[in-house]
C-alpha cells in the first residue's frame, strides 16, 4: 500500500511541476502518431481503465461500500472517484478500501 501511495505522490508531483504542459501534450501527440509502443500503451491504459469500473463496483459491494438498496448518488460518486482517474484512482481504492467482513461458519 505504501509503495502505491509513494509512486502516486511522485507522479502527481511530476505532473504539477511540469513547466510547459502544452509542449508536453504536443510532444505526446507527436509520439502517439509516430510510435507504435506509445500508441498501443495509451489505448491499453484507456481500455483497462474503462473496464476497471465494474470490478471495483463489485468489490465495493462485497466490502459494504456499495448499497444496492440505496437510492442516491453516494454510491456512484464514490465509484467514479476511484474509477475516473487512471492508475491513481484504482491504486487509491486498493489502499483505502475496508477489510472484507468476517464470514461465520
PDB file of C-alpha atoms in Angstrom:
ATOM      1  CA  UNK A   1       0.000   0.000   0.000  1.00  0.00           C
ATOM      2  CA  UNK A   2       2.769   2.430   0.876  1.00  0.00           C
ATOM      3  CA  UNK A   3       4.579   1.828  -2.404  1.00  0.00           C
ATOM      4  CA  UNK A   4       1.458   2.690  -4.398  1.00  0.00           C
ATOM      5  CA  UNK A   5       0.995   5.851  -2.395  1.00  0.00           C
ATOM      6  CA  UNK A   6       4.636   6.863  -2.871  1.00  0.00           C
ATOM      7  CA  UNK A   7       4.521   6.188  -6.626  1.00  0.00           C
ATOM      8  CA  UNK A   8       1.298   8.176  -6.904  1.00  0.00           C
ATOM      9  CA  UNK A   9       2.817  11.085  -4.994  1.00  0.00           C
ATOM     10  CA  UNK A  10       5.865  11.112  -7.281  1.00  0.00           C
ATOM     11  CA  UNK A  11       3.635  11.024 -10.365  1.00  0.00           C
ATOM     12  CA  UNK A  12       1.440  13.821  -9.028  1.00  0.00           C
ATOM     13  CA  UNK A  13       4.488  15.926  -8.195  1.00  0.00           C
ATOM     14  CA  UNK A  14       5.825  15.421 -11.718  1.00  0.00           C
ATOM     15  CA  UNK A  15       2.513  16.466 -13.240  1.00  0.00           C
ATOM     16  CA  UNK A  16       2.138  19.537 -11.053  1.00  0.00           C
ATOM     17  CA  UNK A  17       5.721  20.715 -11.521  1.00  0.00           C
ATOM     18  CA  UNK A  18       5.661  20.430 -15.322  1.00  0.00           C
ATOM     19  CA  UNK A  19       6.999  23.688 -16.772  1.00  0.00           C
ATOM     20  CA  UNK A  20       5.087  23.686 -20.079  1.00  0.00           C
ATOM     21  CA  UNK A  21       2.082  21.322 -20.209  1.00  0.00           C
ATOM     22  CA  UNK A  22       1.145  22.462 -23.727  1.00  0.00           C
ATOM     23  CA  UNK A  23       4.574  21.498 -25.078  1.00  0.00           C
ATOM     24  CA  UNK A  24       4.430  18.147 -23.269  1.00  0.00           C
ATOM     25  CA  UNK A  25       0.999  17.440 -24.753  1.00  0.00           C
ATOM     26  CA  UNK A  26       2.289  18.386 -28.209  1.00  0.00           C
ATOM     27  CA  UNK A  27       5.272  16.055 -27.804  1.00  0.00           C
ATOM     28  CA  UNK A  28       2.970  13.277 -26.628  1.00  0.00           C
ATOM     29  CA  UNK A  29       0.676  13.762 -29.635  1.00  0.00           C
ATOM     30  CA  UNK A  30       3.690  13.528 -31.935  1.00  0.00           C
ATOM     31  CA  UNK A  31       4.859  10.323 -30.221  1.00  0.00           C
ATOM     32  CA  UNK A  32       1.328   8.894 -30.298  1.00  0.00           C
ATOM     33  CA  UNK A  33       1.280   9.293 -34.069  1.00  0.00           C
ATOM     34  CA  UNK A  34       4.773   8.018 -34.732  1.00  0.00           C
ATOM     35  CA  UNK A  35       5.492   5.343 -32.119  1.00  0.00           C
ATOM     36  CA  UNK A  36       3.544   2.101 -32.060  1.00  0.00           C
ATOM     37  CA  UNK A  37       4.593   1.475 -28.450  1.00  0.00           C
ATOM     38  CA  UNK A  38       3.145   4.795 -27.241  1.00  0.00           C
ATOM     39  CA  UNK A  39       0.024   4.295 -29.355  1.00  0.00           C
ATOM     40  CA  UNK A  40      -0.728   0.767 -28.108  1.00  0.00           C
ATOM     41  CA  UNK A  41       0.228   1.559 -24.491  1.00  0.00           C
ATOM     42  CA  UNK A  42      -2.080   4.573 -24.422  1.00  0.00           C
ATOM     43  CA  UNK A  43      -5.016   2.645 -25.853  1.00  0.00           C
ATOM     44  CA  UNK A  44      -4.305  -0.215 -23.434  1.00  0.00           C
ATOM     45  CA  UNK A  45      -4.370   2.196 -20.477  1.00  0.00           C
ATOM     46  CA  UNK A  46      -7.707   3.629 -21.615  1.00  0.00           C
ATOM     47  CA  UNK A  47      -9.295   0.206 -22.130  1.00  0.00           C
ATOM     48  CA  UNK A  48      -8.069  -1.150 -18.794  1.00  0.00           C
ATOM     49  CA  UNK A  49      -9.251   1.992 -17.016  1.00  0.00           C
ATOM     50  CA  UNK A  50     -12.685   1.714 -18.620  1.00  0.00           C
ATOM     51  CA  UNK A  51     -13.017  -1.940 -17.602  1.00  0.00           C
ATOM     52  CA  UNK A  52     -11.893  -1.281 -14.004  1.00  0.00           C
ATOM     53  CA  UNK A  53     -15.301   0.264 -13.275  1.00  0.00           C
ATOM     54  CA  UNK A  54     -17.269  -2.984 -12.817  1.00  0.00           C
ATOM     55  CA  UNK A  55     -14.698  -4.976 -10.781  1.00  0.00           C
ATOM     56  CA  UNK A  56     -14.299  -2.018  -8.416  1.00  0.00           C
ATOM     57  CA  UNK A  57     -18.103  -1.772  -8.052  1.00  0.00           C
ATOM     58  CA  UNK A  58     -18.345  -5.494  -7.283  1.00  0.00           C
ATOM     59  CA  UNK A  59     -15.545  -5.297  -4.708  1.00  0.00           C
ATOM     60  CA  UNK A  60     -17.198  -2.258  -3.127  1.00  0.00           C
ATOM     61  CA  UNK A  61     -20.421  -4.272  -2.762  1.00  0.00           C
ATOM     62  CA  UNK A  62     -18.547  -7.145  -1.099  1.00  0.00           C
ATOM     63  CA  UNK A  63     -16.900  -4.774   1.353  1.00  0.00           C
ATOM     64  CA  UNK A  64     -20.071  -2.843   2.211  1.00  0.00           C
ATOM     65  CA  UNK A  65     -19.216   0.355   0.325  1.00  0.00           C
ATOM     66  CA  UNK A  66     -21.949  -0.172  -2.281  1.00  0.00           C
ATOM     67  CA  UNK A  67     -25.542  -0.388  -1.087  1.00  0.00           C
ATOM     68  CA  UNK A  68     -27.770  -1.859  -3.811  1.00  0.00           C
ATOM     69  CA  UNK A  69     -30.918  -0.735  -1.977  1.00  0.00           C
ATOM     70  CA  UNK A  70     -29.836   2.887  -1.546  1.00  0.00           C
ATOM     71  CA  UNK A  71     -31.249   5.422  -3.935  1.00  0.00           C
ATOM     72  CA  UNK A  72     -28.905   8.326  -4.462  1.00  0.00           C
ATOM     73  CA  UNK A  73     -25.589   9.407  -5.826  1.00  0.00           C
ATOM     74  CA  UNK A  74     -23.310   8.496  -2.912  1.00  0.00           C
ATOM     75  CA  UNK A  75     -22.575   5.042  -4.351  1.00  0.00           C
ATOM     76  CA  UNK A  76     -21.916   6.368  -7.839  1.00  0.00           C
ATOM     77  CA  UNK A  77     -19.856   9.339  -6.644  1.00  0.00           C
ATOM     78  CA  UNK A  78     -17.567   7.074  -4.629  1.00  0.00           C
ATOM     79  CA  UNK A  79     -17.210   4.662  -7.542  1.00  0.00           C
ATOM     80  CA  UNK A  80     -16.451   7.422 -10.035  1.00  0.00           C
ATOM     81  CA  UNK A  81     -13.872   8.943  -7.691  1.00  0.00           C
ATOM     82  CA  UNK A  82     -11.900   5.694  -7.857  1.00  0.00           C
ATOM     83  CA  UNK A  83     -12.601   4.843 -11.500  1.00  0.00           C
ATOM     84  CA  UNK A  84     -12.172   8.058 -13.471  1.00  0.00           C
ATOM     85  CA  UNK A  85      -8.530   8.763 -12.669  1.00  0.00           C
ATOM     86  CA  UNK A  86      -6.437   6.145 -14.493  1.00  0.00           C
ATOM     87  CA  UNK A  87      -3.879   4.280 -12.376  1.00  0.00           C
ATOM     88  CA  UNK A  88      -4.122   6.580  -9.344  1.00  0.00           C
ATOM     89  CA  UNK A  89      -7.858   6.033  -8.754  1.00  0.00           C
ATOM     90  CA  UNK A  90      -7.714   2.221  -8.587  1.00  0.00           C
ATOM     91  CA  UNK A  91      -4.449   2.432  -6.606  1.00  0.00           C
ATOM     92  CA  UNK A  92      -6.120   4.748  -4.080  1.00  0.00           C
ATOM     93  CA  UNK A  93      -9.044   2.322  -3.859  1.00  0.00           C
ATOM     94  CA  UNK A  94      -6.686  -0.547  -3.048  1.00  0.00           C
ATOM     95  CA  UNK A  95      -5.111   1.490  -0.268  1.00  0.00           C
ATOM     96  CA  UNK A  96      -8.359   2.901   1.197  1.00  0.00           C
ATOM     97  CA  UNK A  97     -10.843   0.031   0.849  1.00  0.00           C
ATOM     98  CA  UNK A  98     -12.119  -1.566   4.057  1.00  0.00           C
ATOM     99  CA  UNK A  99     -11.406  -5.160   5.017  1.00  0.00           C
ATOM    100  CA  UNK A 100     -13.767  -7.890   3.897  1.00  0.00           C
ATOM    101  CA  UNK A 101     -16.395  -8.733   6.511  1.00  0.00           C
ATOM    102  CA  UNK A 102     -15.721 -11.873   8.542  1.00  0.00           C
ATOM    103  CA  UNK A 103     -17.722 -14.920   7.454  1.00  0.00           C
ATOM    104  CA  UNK A 104     -19.218 -17.007  10.230  1.00  0.00           C
ATOM    105  CA  UNK A 105     -19.146 -20.771   9.818  1.00  0.00           C
TER     106      UNK A 105
END
